[in-house]
PDB file of C-alpha atoms and ligand atoms in Angstrom:
ATOM      1  CA  UNK D   1      -1.629 -24.950 -15.649  1.00 75.00           C
ATOM      2  CA  UNK D   2      -2.525 -28.427 -14.384  1.00 84.00           C
ATOM      3  CA  UNK D   3      -5.882 -29.023 -12.722  1.00 88.00           C
ATOM      4  CA  UNK D   4      -4.110 -29.911  -9.498  1.00 87.00           C
ATOM      5  CA  UNK D   5      -2.189 -26.649  -9.434  1.00 93.00           C
ATOM      6  CA  UNK D   6      -5.375 -24.691 -10.146  1.00 96.00           C
ATOM      7  CA  UNK D   7      -7.194 -26.561  -7.352  1.00 96.00           C
ATOM      8  CA  UNK D   8      -4.462 -25.548  -4.926  1.00 98.00           C
ATOM      9  CA  UNK D   9      -4.834 -21.882  -5.967  1.00 98.00           C
ATOM     10  CA  UNK D  10      -8.628 -22.105  -5.498  1.00 98.00           C
ATOM     11  CA  UNK D  11      -8.061 -23.427  -1.967  1.00 98.00           C
ATOM     12  CA  UNK D  12      -5.566 -20.591  -1.276  1.00 98.00           C
ATOM     13  CA  UNK D  13      -8.147 -17.977  -2.292  1.00 98.00           C
ATOM     14  CA  UNK D  14     -10.763 -19.587  -0.016  1.00 98.00           C
ATOM     15  CA  UNK D  15      -8.283 -19.479   2.889  1.00 98.00           C
ATOM     16  CA  UNK D  16      -7.219 -15.849   2.297  1.00 98.00           C
ATOM     17  CA  UNK D  17     -10.894 -14.829   2.033  1.00 98.00           C
ATOM     18  CA  UNK D  18     -11.626 -16.560   5.331  1.00 98.00           C
ATOM     19  CA  UNK D  19      -8.762 -14.723   7.084  1.00 98.00           C
ATOM     20  CA  UNK D  20      -9.764 -11.371   5.567  1.00 98.00           C
ATOM     21  CA  UNK D  21     -13.325 -11.791   6.830  1.00 98.00           C
ATOM     22  CA  UNK D  22     -12.249 -13.129  10.265  1.00 98.00           C
ATOM     23  CA  UNK D  23     -10.012 -10.093  10.795  1.00 98.00           C
ATOM     24  CA  UNK D  24     -12.790  -7.671   9.864  1.00 98.00           C
ATOM     25  CA  UNK D  25     -11.018  -6.389   6.746  1.00 98.00           C
ATOM     26  CA  UNK D  26     -14.283  -6.717   4.824  1.00 98.00           C
ATOM     27  CA  UNK D  27     -17.986  -6.512   5.638  1.00 96.00           C
ATOM     28  CA  UNK D  28     -20.827  -8.202   3.807  1.00 96.00           C
ATOM     29  CA  UNK D  29     -19.679  -9.107   0.256  1.00 95.00           C
ATOM     30  CA  UNK D  30     -16.807  -6.592   0.089  1.00 96.00           C
ATOM     31  CA  UNK D  31     -13.331  -7.300  -1.184  1.00 97.00           C
ATOM     32  CA  UNK D  32     -11.837  -9.477  -3.891  1.00 97.00           C
ATOM     33  CA  UNK D  33      -8.834 -11.704  -4.475  1.00 98.00           C
ATOM     34  CA  UNK D  34      -7.133 -12.929  -7.650  1.00 98.00           C
ATOM     35  CA  UNK D  35      -4.225 -15.128  -8.766  1.00 98.00           C
ATOM     36  CA  UNK D  36      -2.424 -15.151 -12.127  1.00 98.00           C
ATOM     37  CA  UNK D  37      -2.665 -18.716 -13.481  1.00 97.00           C
ATOM     38  CA  UNK D  38      -0.498 -18.104 -16.555  1.00 95.00           C
ATOM     39  CA  UNK D  39       0.325 -15.341 -19.069  1.00 93.00           C
ATOM     40  CA  UNK D  40      -3.261 -14.984 -20.205  1.00 95.00           C
ATOM     41  CA  UNK D  41      -5.609 -16.246 -17.457  1.00 97.00           C
ATOM     42  CA  UNK D  42      -6.590 -15.050 -13.990  1.00 98.00           C
ATOM     43  CA  UNK D  43      -8.438 -16.946 -11.244  1.00 98.00           C
ATOM     44  CA  UNK D  44     -10.654 -14.644  -9.175  1.00 98.00           C
ATOM     45  CA  UNK D  45     -13.393 -14.407  -6.565  1.00 98.00           C
ATOM     46  CA  UNK D  46     -17.083 -14.236  -7.569  1.00 97.00           C
ATOM     47  CA  UNK D  47     -19.302 -11.201  -7.007  1.00 96.00           C
ATOM     48  CA  UNK D  48     -22.023 -11.051  -4.326  1.00 96.00           C
ATOM     49  CA  UNK D  49     -20.481 -13.628  -1.973  1.00 97.00           C
ATOM     50  CA  UNK D  50     -19.028 -13.065   1.504  1.00 97.00           C
ATOM     51  CA  UNK D  51     -15.282 -13.672   1.319  1.00 97.00           C
ATOM     52  CA  UNK D  52     -15.547 -15.515   4.632  1.00 97.00           C
ATOM     53  CA  UNK D  53     -17.796 -18.243   3.231  1.00 98.00           C
ATOM     54  CA  UNK D  54     -16.461 -19.068  -0.226  1.00 98.00           C
ATOM     55  CA  UNK D  55     -15.920 -22.551  -1.635  1.00 98.00           C
ATOM     56  CA  UNK D  56     -13.351 -23.538  -4.266  1.00 98.00           C
ATOM     57  CA  UNK D  57     -15.989 -24.168  -6.959  1.00 97.00           C
ATOM     58  CA  UNK D  58     -17.235 -20.541  -6.773  1.00 98.00           C
ATOM     59  CA  UNK D  59     -14.076 -19.093  -8.402  1.00 98.00           C
ATOM     60  CA  UNK D  60     -14.091 -17.652 -11.907  1.00 98.00           C
ATOM     61  CA  UNK D  61     -11.366 -17.908 -14.572  1.00 98.00           C
ATOM     62  CA  UNK D  62     -11.092 -14.843 -16.841  1.00 98.00           C
ATOM     63  CA  UNK D  63      -8.699 -13.596 -19.510  1.00 97.00           C
ATOM     64  CA  UNK D  64      -6.713 -10.345 -19.211  1.00 96.00           C
ATOM     65  CA  UNK D  65      -9.634  -8.412 -20.729  1.00 96.00           C
ATOM     66  CA  UNK D  66     -11.967  -9.747 -18.044  1.00 96.00           C
ATOM     67  CA  UNK D  67     -13.845 -12.119 -20.363  1.00 97.00           C
ATOM     68  CA  UNK D  68     -15.080 -15.212 -18.535  1.00 98.00           C
ATOM     69  CA  UNK D  69     -13.420 -18.489 -19.584  1.00 97.00           C
ATOM     70  CA  UNK D  70     -14.731 -20.843 -16.871  1.00 96.00           C
ATOM     71  CA  UNK D  71     -17.099 -20.667 -13.895  1.00 97.00           C
ATOM     72  CA  UNK D  72     -20.800 -20.642 -13.130  1.00 97.00           C
ATOM     73  CA  UNK D  73     -20.663 -17.276 -11.329  1.00 97.00           C
ATOM     74  CA  UNK D  74     -19.573 -13.824 -12.485  1.00 97.00           C
ATOM     75  CA  UNK D  75     -16.331 -12.120 -11.420  1.00 96.00           C
ATOM     76  CA  UNK D  76     -16.370  -9.138  -9.084  1.00 93.00           C
ATOM     77  CA  UNK D  77     -17.095  -5.739 -10.613  1.00 89.00           C
ATOM     78  CA  UNK D  78     -13.701  -4.635  -9.212  1.00 93.00           C
ATOM     79  CA  UNK D  79     -11.886  -7.069 -11.492  1.00 96.00           C
ATOM     80  CA  UNK D  80     -10.732  -4.203 -13.782  1.00 95.00           C
ATOM     81  CA  UNK D  81      -8.490  -2.924 -10.997  1.00 96.00           C
ATOM     82  CA  UNK D  82      -6.830  -6.367 -10.681  1.00 98.00           C
ATOM     83  CA  UNK D  83      -6.347  -6.669 -14.458  1.00 97.00           C
ATOM     84  CA  UNK D  84      -4.677  -3.261 -14.502  1.00 97.00           C
ATOM     85  CA  UNK D  85      -2.123  -4.550 -11.989  1.00 97.00           C
ATOM     86  CA  UNK D  86      -1.370  -7.721 -13.988  1.00 97.00           C
ATOM     87  CA  UNK D  87      -0.933  -5.714 -17.209  1.00 96.00           C
ATOM     88  CA  UNK D  88       1.550  -3.316 -15.565  1.00 95.00           C
ATOM     89  CA  UNK D  89       3.464  -5.676 -13.264  1.00 95.00           C
ATOM     90  CA  UNK D  90       4.629  -8.934 -14.933  1.00 94.00           C
ATOM     91  CA  UNK D  91       6.264  -9.941 -11.616  1.00 94.00           C
ATOM     92  CA  UNK D  92       2.946  -9.945  -9.757  1.00 96.00           C
ATOM     93  CA  UNK D  93       1.092 -13.253  -9.309  1.00 97.00           C
ATOM     94  CA  UNK D  94      -1.685 -12.184  -6.907  1.00 98.00           C
ATOM     95  CA  UNK D  95      -3.836  -9.185  -5.938  1.00 98.00           C
ATOM     96  CA  UNK D  96      -5.846  -8.647  -2.740  1.00 98.00           C
ATOM     97  CA  UNK D  97      -8.402  -5.877  -2.208  1.00 98.00           C
ATOM     98  CA  UNK D  98     -10.177  -5.201   1.109  1.00 98.00           C
ATOM     99  CA  UNK D  99     -11.551  -2.386   3.284  1.00 98.00           C
ATOM    100  CA  UNK D 100      -9.542  -2.751   6.540  1.00 98.00           C
ATOM    101  CA  UNK D 101     -11.107  -0.098   8.807  1.00 98.00           C
ATOM    102  CA  UNK D 102      -8.088   1.787  10.149  1.00 98.00           C
ATOM    103  CA  UNK D 103      -6.172   1.916   6.858  1.00 98.00           C
ATOM    104  CA  UNK D 104      -9.416   2.866   5.092  1.00 98.00           C
ATOM    105  CA  UNK D 105      -9.853   5.618   7.708  1.00 98.00           C
ATOM    106  CA  UNK D 106      -6.519   7.094   6.557  1.00 98.00           C
ATOM    107  CA  UNK D 107      -7.722   6.741   2.942  1.00 98.00           C
ATOM    108  CA  UNK D 108     -10.918   8.617   3.848  1.00 98.00           C
ATOM    109  CA  UNK D 109      -9.007  11.308   5.751  1.00 98.00           C
ATOM    110  CA  UNK D 110      -6.647  11.728   2.773  1.00 97.00           C
ATOM    111  CA  UNK D 111      -3.567  10.914   4.880  1.00 97.00           C
ATOM    112  CA  UNK D 112      -1.073   8.607   3.112  1.00 97.00           C
ATOM    113  CA  UNK D 113       0.961   6.161   5.202  1.00 97.00           C
ATOM    114  CA  UNK D 114       4.229   7.584   3.910  1.00 95.00           C
ATOM    115  CA  UNK D 115       6.164   8.439   7.063  1.00 94.00           C
ATOM    116  CA  UNK D 116       9.215   6.335   7.861  1.00 93.00           C
ATOM    117  CA  UNK D 117       8.425   5.141  11.374  1.00 92.00           C
ATOM    118  CA  UNK D 118       8.587   1.317  11.330  1.00 93.00           C
ATOM    119  CA  UNK D 119      11.649  -0.528  10.034  1.00 91.00           C
ATOM    120  CA  UNK D 120       9.749  -3.586   8.771  1.00 91.00           C
ATOM    121  CA  UNK D 121       7.307  -1.435   6.791  1.00 93.00           C
ATOM    122  CA  UNK D 122      10.161   0.519   5.199  1.00 91.00           C
ATOM    123  CA  UNK D 123      11.822  -2.768   4.246  1.00 90.00           C
ATOM    124  CA  UNK D 124       8.779  -4.586   2.883  1.00 90.00           C
ATOM    125  CA  UNK D 125       6.485  -1.909   1.459  1.00 93.00           C
ATOM    126  CA  UNK D 126       8.453   1.337   1.629  1.00 91.00           C
ATOM    127  CA  UNK D 127       5.460   3.598   1.947  1.00 94.00           C
ATOM    128  CA  UNK D 128       1.770   3.457   1.087  1.00 97.00           C
ATOM    129  CA  UNK D 129       0.353   6.309  -1.040  1.00 97.00           C
ATOM    130  CA  UNK D 130      -3.306   7.102  -1.723  1.00 97.00           C
ATOM    131  CA  UNK D 131      -4.572   6.463  -5.242  1.00 97.00           C
ATOM    132  CA  UNK D 132      -7.087   9.147  -6.198  1.00 96.00           C
ATOM    133  CA  UNK D 133     -10.791   8.392  -5.847  1.00 95.00           C
ATOM    134  CA  UNK D 134     -12.479   6.593  -8.698  1.00 92.00           C
ATOM    135  CA  UNK D 135     -16.055   5.362  -8.849  1.00 90.00           C
ATOM    136  CA  UNK D 136     -15.958   1.610  -8.080  1.00 85.00           C
ATOM    137  CA  UNK D 137     -16.437  -0.687 -11.107  1.00 84.00           C
ATOM    138  CA  UNK D 138     -15.681   2.142 -13.596  1.00 89.00           C
ATOM    139  CA  UNK D 139     -12.364   2.656 -15.502  1.00 90.00           C
ATOM    140  CA  UNK D 140     -11.610   5.569 -13.120  1.00 93.00           C
ATOM    141  CA  UNK D 141     -10.308   3.253 -10.418  1.00 93.00           C
ATOM    142  CA  UNK D 142      -7.909   1.283 -12.684  1.00 94.00           C
ATOM    143  CA  UNK D 143      -6.596   4.636 -13.992  1.00 94.00           C
ATOM    144  CA  UNK D 144      -5.880   5.800 -10.441  1.00 95.00           C
ATOM    145  CA  UNK D 145      -4.162   2.480  -9.628  1.00 96.00           C
ATOM    146  CA  UNK D 146      -2.064   2.600 -12.830  1.00 96.00           C
ATOM    147  CA  UNK D 147      -0.387   5.816 -11.678  1.00 95.00           C
ATOM    148  CA  UNK D 148       1.166   4.159  -8.602  1.00 96.00           C
ATOM    149  CA  UNK D 149       1.410   0.449  -9.281  1.00 95.00           C
ATOM    150  CA  UNK D 150       4.871   0.373 -10.861  1.00 94.00           C
ATOM    151  CA  UNK D 151       6.449   1.895  -7.751  1.00 94.00           C
ATOM    152  CA  UNK D 152       4.362   0.476  -4.905  1.00 95.00           C
ATOM    153  CA  UNK D 153       3.221  -2.974  -3.679  1.00 96.00           C
ATOM    154  CA  UNK D 154       0.461  -1.561  -1.475  1.00 97.00           C
ATOM    155  CA  UNK D 155      -1.954   1.336  -2.069  1.00 97.00           C
ATOM    156  CA  UNK D 156      -4.716   3.054  -0.180  1.00 98.00           C
ATOM    157  CA  UNK D 157      -7.696   3.831  -2.413  1.00 97.00           C
ATOM    158  CA  UNK D 158      -9.200   7.217  -1.550  1.00 97.00           C
ATOM    159  CA  UNK D 159     -12.588   6.919   0.204  1.00 97.00           C
ATOM    160  CA  UNK D 160     -12.631   3.201  -0.467  1.00 96.00           C
ATOM    161  CA  UNK D 161     -10.047   0.738   0.910  1.00 97.00           C
ATOM    162  CA  UNK D 162      -6.663  -0.802   0.175  1.00 98.00           C
ATOM    163  CA  UNK D 163      -4.969  -2.888  -2.524  1.00 98.00           C
ATOM    164  CA  UNK D 164      -1.921  -5.146  -2.120  1.00 98.00           C
ATOM    165  CA  UNK D 165       0.025  -7.263  -4.602  1.00 97.00           C
ATOM    166  CA  UNK D 166       2.684  -9.945  -4.400  1.00 96.00           C
ATOM    167  CA  UNK D 167       4.502 -12.936  -5.906  1.00 96.00           C
ATOM    168  CA  UNK D 168       1.811 -15.219  -4.405  1.00 97.00           C
ATOM    169  CA  UNK D 169      -1.589 -14.710  -2.759  1.00 98.00           C
ATOM    170  CA  UNK D 170      -0.343 -15.110   0.823  1.00 98.00           C
ATOM    171  CA  UNK D 171       2.442 -12.565   0.255  1.00 96.00           C
ATOM    172  CA  UNK D 172      -0.166 -10.122  -1.086  1.00 98.00           C
ATOM    173  CA  UNK D 173      -2.479 -10.845   1.867  1.00 98.00           C
ATOM    174  CA  UNK D 174       0.301 -10.381   4.465  1.00 97.00           C
ATOM    175  CA  UNK D 175       0.963  -6.950   2.991  1.00 97.00           C
ATOM    176  CA  UNK D 176      -2.698  -6.134   3.692  1.00 98.00           C
ATOM    177  CA  UNK D 177      -2.123  -7.200   7.321  1.00 98.00           C
ATOM    178  CA  UNK D 178       1.030  -5.049   7.482  1.00 97.00           C
ATOM    179  CA  UNK D 179      -0.798  -1.997   6.126  1.00 98.00           C
ATOM    180  CA  UNK D 180      -3.657  -2.326   8.630  1.00 98.00           C
ATOM    181  CA  UNK D 181      -1.217  -2.916  11.500  1.00 98.00           C
ATOM    182  CA  UNK D 182       0.873   0.083  10.411  1.00 97.00           C
ATOM    183  CA  UNK D 183      -2.280   2.209  10.200  1.00 98.00           C
ATOM    184  CA  UNK D 184      -3.283   1.246  13.769  1.00 98.00           C
ATOM    185  CA  UNK D 185       0.181   2.072  15.137  1.00 97.00           C
ATOM    186  CA  UNK D 186       0.271   5.361  13.217  1.00 97.00           C
ATOM    187  CA  UNK D 187      -3.143   6.285  14.599  1.00 97.00           C
ATOM    188  CA  UNK D 188      -2.046   5.625  18.192  1.00 97.00           C
ATOM    189  CA  UNK D 189       1.210   7.586  17.715  1.00 96.00           C
ATOM    190  CA  UNK D 190      -0.760  10.526  16.341  1.00 95.00           C
ATOM    191  CA  UNK D 191      -3.235  10.321  19.217  1.00 96.00           C
ATOM    192  CA  UNK D 192      -0.268  10.432  21.598  1.00 96.00           C
ATOM    193  CA  UNK D 193       0.777  13.582  19.810  1.00 93.00           C
ATOM    194  CA  UNK D 194       4.040  12.847  18.055  1.00 91.00           C
ATOM    195  CA  UNK D 195       5.867  10.567  15.660  1.00 91.00           C
ATOM    196  CA  UNK D 196       9.644  10.302  15.661  1.00 92.00           C
ATOM    197  CA  UNK D 197      10.678   9.540  12.110  1.00 93.00           C
ATOM    198  CA  UNK D 198      13.540   7.299  11.024  1.00 93.00           C
ATOM    199  CA  UNK D 199      16.265   9.272   9.282  1.00 91.00           C
ATOM    200  CA  UNK D 200      16.657   9.230   5.525  1.00 90.00           C
ATOM    201  CA  UNK D 201      20.036   7.511   5.964  1.00 90.00           C
ATOM    202  CA  UNK D 202      18.381   4.731   7.994  1.00 91.00           C
ATOM    203  CA  UNK D 203      15.627   4.373   5.371  1.00 90.00           C
ATOM    204  CA  UNK D 204      18.247   3.921   2.634  1.00 88.00           C
ATOM    205  CA  UNK D 205      20.033   1.335   4.822  1.00 88.00           C
ATOM    206  CA  UNK D 206      16.768  -0.570   5.382  1.00 89.00           C
ATOM    207  CA  UNK D 207      15.931  -0.515   1.685  1.00 86.00           C
ATOM    208  CA  UNK D 208      19.412  -1.894   0.935  1.00 85.00           C
ATOM    209  CA  UNK D 209      18.602  -4.861   3.212  1.00 84.00           C
ATOM    210  CA  UNK D 210      15.772  -5.930   0.885  1.00 82.00           C
ATOM    211  CA  UNK D 211      18.135  -8.060  -1.175  1.00 76.00           C
ATOM    212  CA  UNK D 212      18.985 -10.133   1.935  1.00 76.00           C
ATOM    213  CA  UNK D 213      15.318 -11.112   2.247  1.00 74.00           C
ATOM    214  CA  UNK D 214      14.797 -11.685  -1.453  1.00 72.00           C
ATOM    215  CA  UNK D 215      12.540  -8.616  -1.732  1.00 75.00           C
ATOM    216  CA  UNK D 216      12.877  -7.279  -5.290  1.00 72.00           C
ATOM    217  CA  UNK D 217      10.219  -4.590  -5.232  1.00 68.00           C
ATOM    218  CA  UNK D 218       8.952  -1.996  -4.608  1.00 74.00           C
ATOM    219  CA  UNK D 219      10.790   0.941  -6.181  1.00 81.00           C
ATOM    220  CA  UNK D 220      13.537   2.918  -4.418  1.00 82.00           C
ATOM    221  CA  UNK D 221      12.913   6.086  -2.445  1.00 84.00           C
ATOM    222  CA  UNK D 222      12.612   9.270  -4.551  1.00 84.00           C
ATOM    223  CA  UNK D 223      15.785  11.378  -4.620  1.00 78.00           C
ATOM    224  CA  UNK D 224      14.155  14.478  -3.201  1.00 66.00           C
ATOM    225  CA  UNK D 225      11.300  13.414  -0.958  1.00 49.00           C
ATOM    226  CA  UNK D 226      10.315  16.927   0.084  1.00 47.00           C
ATOM    227  CA  UNK D 227       9.847  18.232  -3.476  1.00 41.00           C
ATOM    228  CA  UNK D 228       8.234  15.010  -4.713  1.00 43.00           C
ATOM    229  CA  UNK D 229       5.930  14.977  -1.706  1.00 42.00           C
ATOM    230  CA  UNK D 230       4.788  18.531  -2.416  1.00 39.00           C
ATOM    231  CA  UNK D 231       4.204  17.872  -6.103  1.00 41.00           C
ATOM    232  CA  UNK D 232       2.339  14.664  -5.283  1.00 44.00           C
ATOM    233  CA  UNK D 233       0.042  16.583  -2.971  1.00 42.00           C
ATOM    234  CA  UNK D 234      -0.652  19.092  -5.725  1.00 40.00           C
ATOM    235  CA  UNK D 235      -1.181  16.342  -8.306  1.00 42.00           C
ATOM    236  CA  UNK D 236      -3.671  14.530  -6.112  1.00 42.00           C
ATOM    237  CA  UNK D 237      -6.180  17.225  -6.925  1.00 41.00           C
ATOM    238  CA  UNK D 238      -5.753  16.720 -10.667  1.00 42.00           C
ATOM    239  CA  UNK D 239      -7.314  14.177 -12.951  1.00 43.00           C
ATOM    240  CA  UNK D 240      -5.236  11.012 -12.394  1.00 43.00           C
ATOM    241  CA  UNK D 241      -5.352  10.105 -16.090  1.00 43.00           C
ATOM    242  CA  UNK D 242      -3.319  13.214 -16.960  1.00 46.00           C
ATOM    243  CA  UNK D 243      -0.777  12.816 -14.168  1.00 59.00           C
ATOM    244  CA  UNK D 244       2.473  10.978 -14.700  1.00 83.00           C
ATOM    245  CA  UNK D 245       3.174   7.538 -13.279  1.00 88.00           C
ATOM    246  CA  UNK D 246       5.260   7.147 -10.134  1.00 90.00           C
ATOM    247  CA  UNK D 247       8.625   5.417 -10.636  1.00 87.00           C
ATOM    248  CA  UNK D 248      10.049   5.996  -7.173  1.00 88.00           C
ATOM    249  CA  UNK D 249       8.576   6.067  -3.663  1.00 90.00           C
ATOM    250  CA  UNK D 250       7.798   9.085  -1.561  1.00 91.00           C
ATOM    251  CA  UNK D 251       8.974   8.358   1.973  1.00 90.00           C
ATOM    252  CA  UNK D 252       8.937  11.113   4.567  1.00 92.00           C
ATOM    253  CA  UNK D 253      12.258  10.711   6.339  1.00 90.00           C
ATOM    254  CA  UNK D 254      14.301  13.731   7.407  1.00 89.00           C
ATOM    255  CA  UNK D 255      18.042  13.870   6.908  1.00 87.00           C
ATOM    256  CA  UNK D 256      19.735  13.048  10.217  1.00 78.00           C
ATOM    257  CA  UNK D 257      21.386  16.491  10.114  1.00 61.00           C
ATOM    258  CA  UNK D 258      18.045  18.230   9.838  1.00 48.00           C
ATOM    259  CA  UNK D 259      14.830  18.314  11.784  1.00 47.00           C
ATOM    260  CA  UNK D 260      13.994  15.006  13.444  1.00 44.00           C
ATOM    261  CA  UNK D 261      10.618  16.061  14.730  1.00 49.00           C
ATOM    262  CA  UNK D 262       7.574  16.966  12.786  1.00 50.00           C
ATOM    263  CA  UNK D 263       4.215  18.308  13.895  1.00 47.00           C
ATOM    264  CA  UNK D 264       1.473  15.796  14.696  1.00 47.00           C
ATOM    265  CA  UNK D 265      -1.006  17.520  12.401  1.00 51.00           C
ATOM    266  CA  UNK D 266       0.016  17.089   8.730  1.00 52.00           C
ATOM    267  CA  UNK D 267      -1.738  20.368   7.910  1.00 52.00           C
ATOM    268  CA  UNK D 268       0.940  22.120   9.952  1.00 47.00           C
ATOM    269  CA  UNK D 269       3.569  20.949   7.460  1.00 51.00           C
ATOM    270  CA  UNK D 270       2.341  23.563   5.024  1.00 48.00           C
ATOM    271  CA  UNK D 271       2.178  26.386   7.507  1.00 44.00           C
ATOM    272  CA  UNK D 272       3.077  27.158  11.066  1.00 46.00           C
ATOM    273  CA  UNK D 273       5.075  24.505  12.923  1.00 51.00           C
ATOM    274  CA  UNK D 274       4.679  24.531  16.709  1.00 54.00           C
ATOM    275  CA  UNK D 275       7.385  22.842  18.765  1.00 59.00           C
ATOM    276  CA  UNK D 276       7.616  22.158  22.460  1.00 61.00           C
ATOM    277  CA  UNK D 277      10.588  23.561  24.415  1.00 64.00           C
ATOM    278  CA  UNK D 278      12.223  20.090  24.383  1.00 65.00           C
ATOM    279  CA  UNK D 279      11.731  19.652  20.647  1.00 68.00           C
ATOM    280  CA  UNK D 280      13.103  23.145  19.998  1.00 70.00           C
ATOM    281  CA  UNK D 281      16.155  22.376  22.167  1.00 69.00           C
ATOM    282  CA  UNK D 282      16.765  19.150  20.214  1.00 72.00           C
ATOM    283  CA  UNK D 283      16.548  21.041  16.917  1.00 73.00           C
ATOM    284  CA  UNK D 284      19.004  23.698  18.110  1.00 74.00           C
ATOM    285  CA  UNK D 285      21.394  20.985  19.328  1.00 74.00           C
ATOM    286  CA  UNK D 286      21.230  19.312  15.909  1.00 74.00           C
ATOM    287  CA  UNK D 287      21.849  22.601  14.118  1.00 73.00           C
ATOM    288  CA  UNK D 288      24.859  23.355  16.337  1.00 73.00           C
ATOM    289  CA  UNK D 289      26.272  19.845  15.754  1.00 72.00           C
ATOM    290  CA  UNK D 290      25.822  20.200  12.000  1.00 71.00           C
ATOM    291  CA  UNK D 291      27.525  23.613  12.100  1.00 71.00           C
ATOM    292  CA  UNK D 292      30.497  22.339  14.125  1.00 70.00           C
ATOM    293  CA  UNK D 293      30.732  19.243  11.905  1.00 66.00           C
ATOM    294  CA  UNK D 294      30.877  21.540   8.880  1.00 54.00           C
ATOM    295  CA  UNK D 295      33.677  23.677  10.358  1.00 49.00           C
ATOM    296  CA  UNK D 296      35.883  20.732  11.244  1.00 47.00           C
ATOM    297  CA  UNK D 297      35.115  18.535   8.294  1.00 37.00           C
TER     298      UNK D 297
HETATM  299 ZN1  LIG N   1     -13.774  -2.303  -2.513  1.00 83.46          ZN
END
């Protein structure tokens, strides 16, 4: 890594920090950003500094164990979470962590952003699960991140914030913008009382388009979303260190021959489902179509 290249990365981190702060994704000294310099060194933000007012000289260079190599300041206490990503994802060159308020609200409410409603989110991120709560700056948080990081490029962190990764620091940061934007739209749709989901067939089609845009990750949609979704909900109450790692994505997208409409309250998914007369009519129409299709086909 030449000095000039490292200087450019330092300037990139300053710029991403400024945008994160300007957009209100962090308050006070929250958040942290890192870039992989080479196989064994990471450039990262210092602790106890507002990400909106950093200068290039404040950055810290550490090894993959978090040991400081260069810098007058100390790295953020959340560095362990970043290192966990680099150890598990050789393709990743940058990690961004912030507390964007709407996405963090979903993380606090325990509601993952896993419903297929926006084409661009399905294409770029797939879905965004919630990594189980871990006390910040302890190994609990890296353990929770480890469980999801092979299958996802963006995570909500329960009762904490969000984490995004990418091939460069701007790509990682834009995923943070996408997650917060998606969270705001999801919140409005839920306030309006309904979300019409994209069909599973459409989700597969969108994921197939990734190659056209040079998007290599994240992982494909899990074969049986309904079963995986249920088991993931059950697992979320367990100790994350004993749970298996995700290798495919849970995306809630109904088959186009099945129910297109789901209740606005996720709690209803496990129990009674109330439908309006119009929704019920649509469901019956679908069922009749499927039945007739079956007879003729
Ligand atoms: Zn944080």
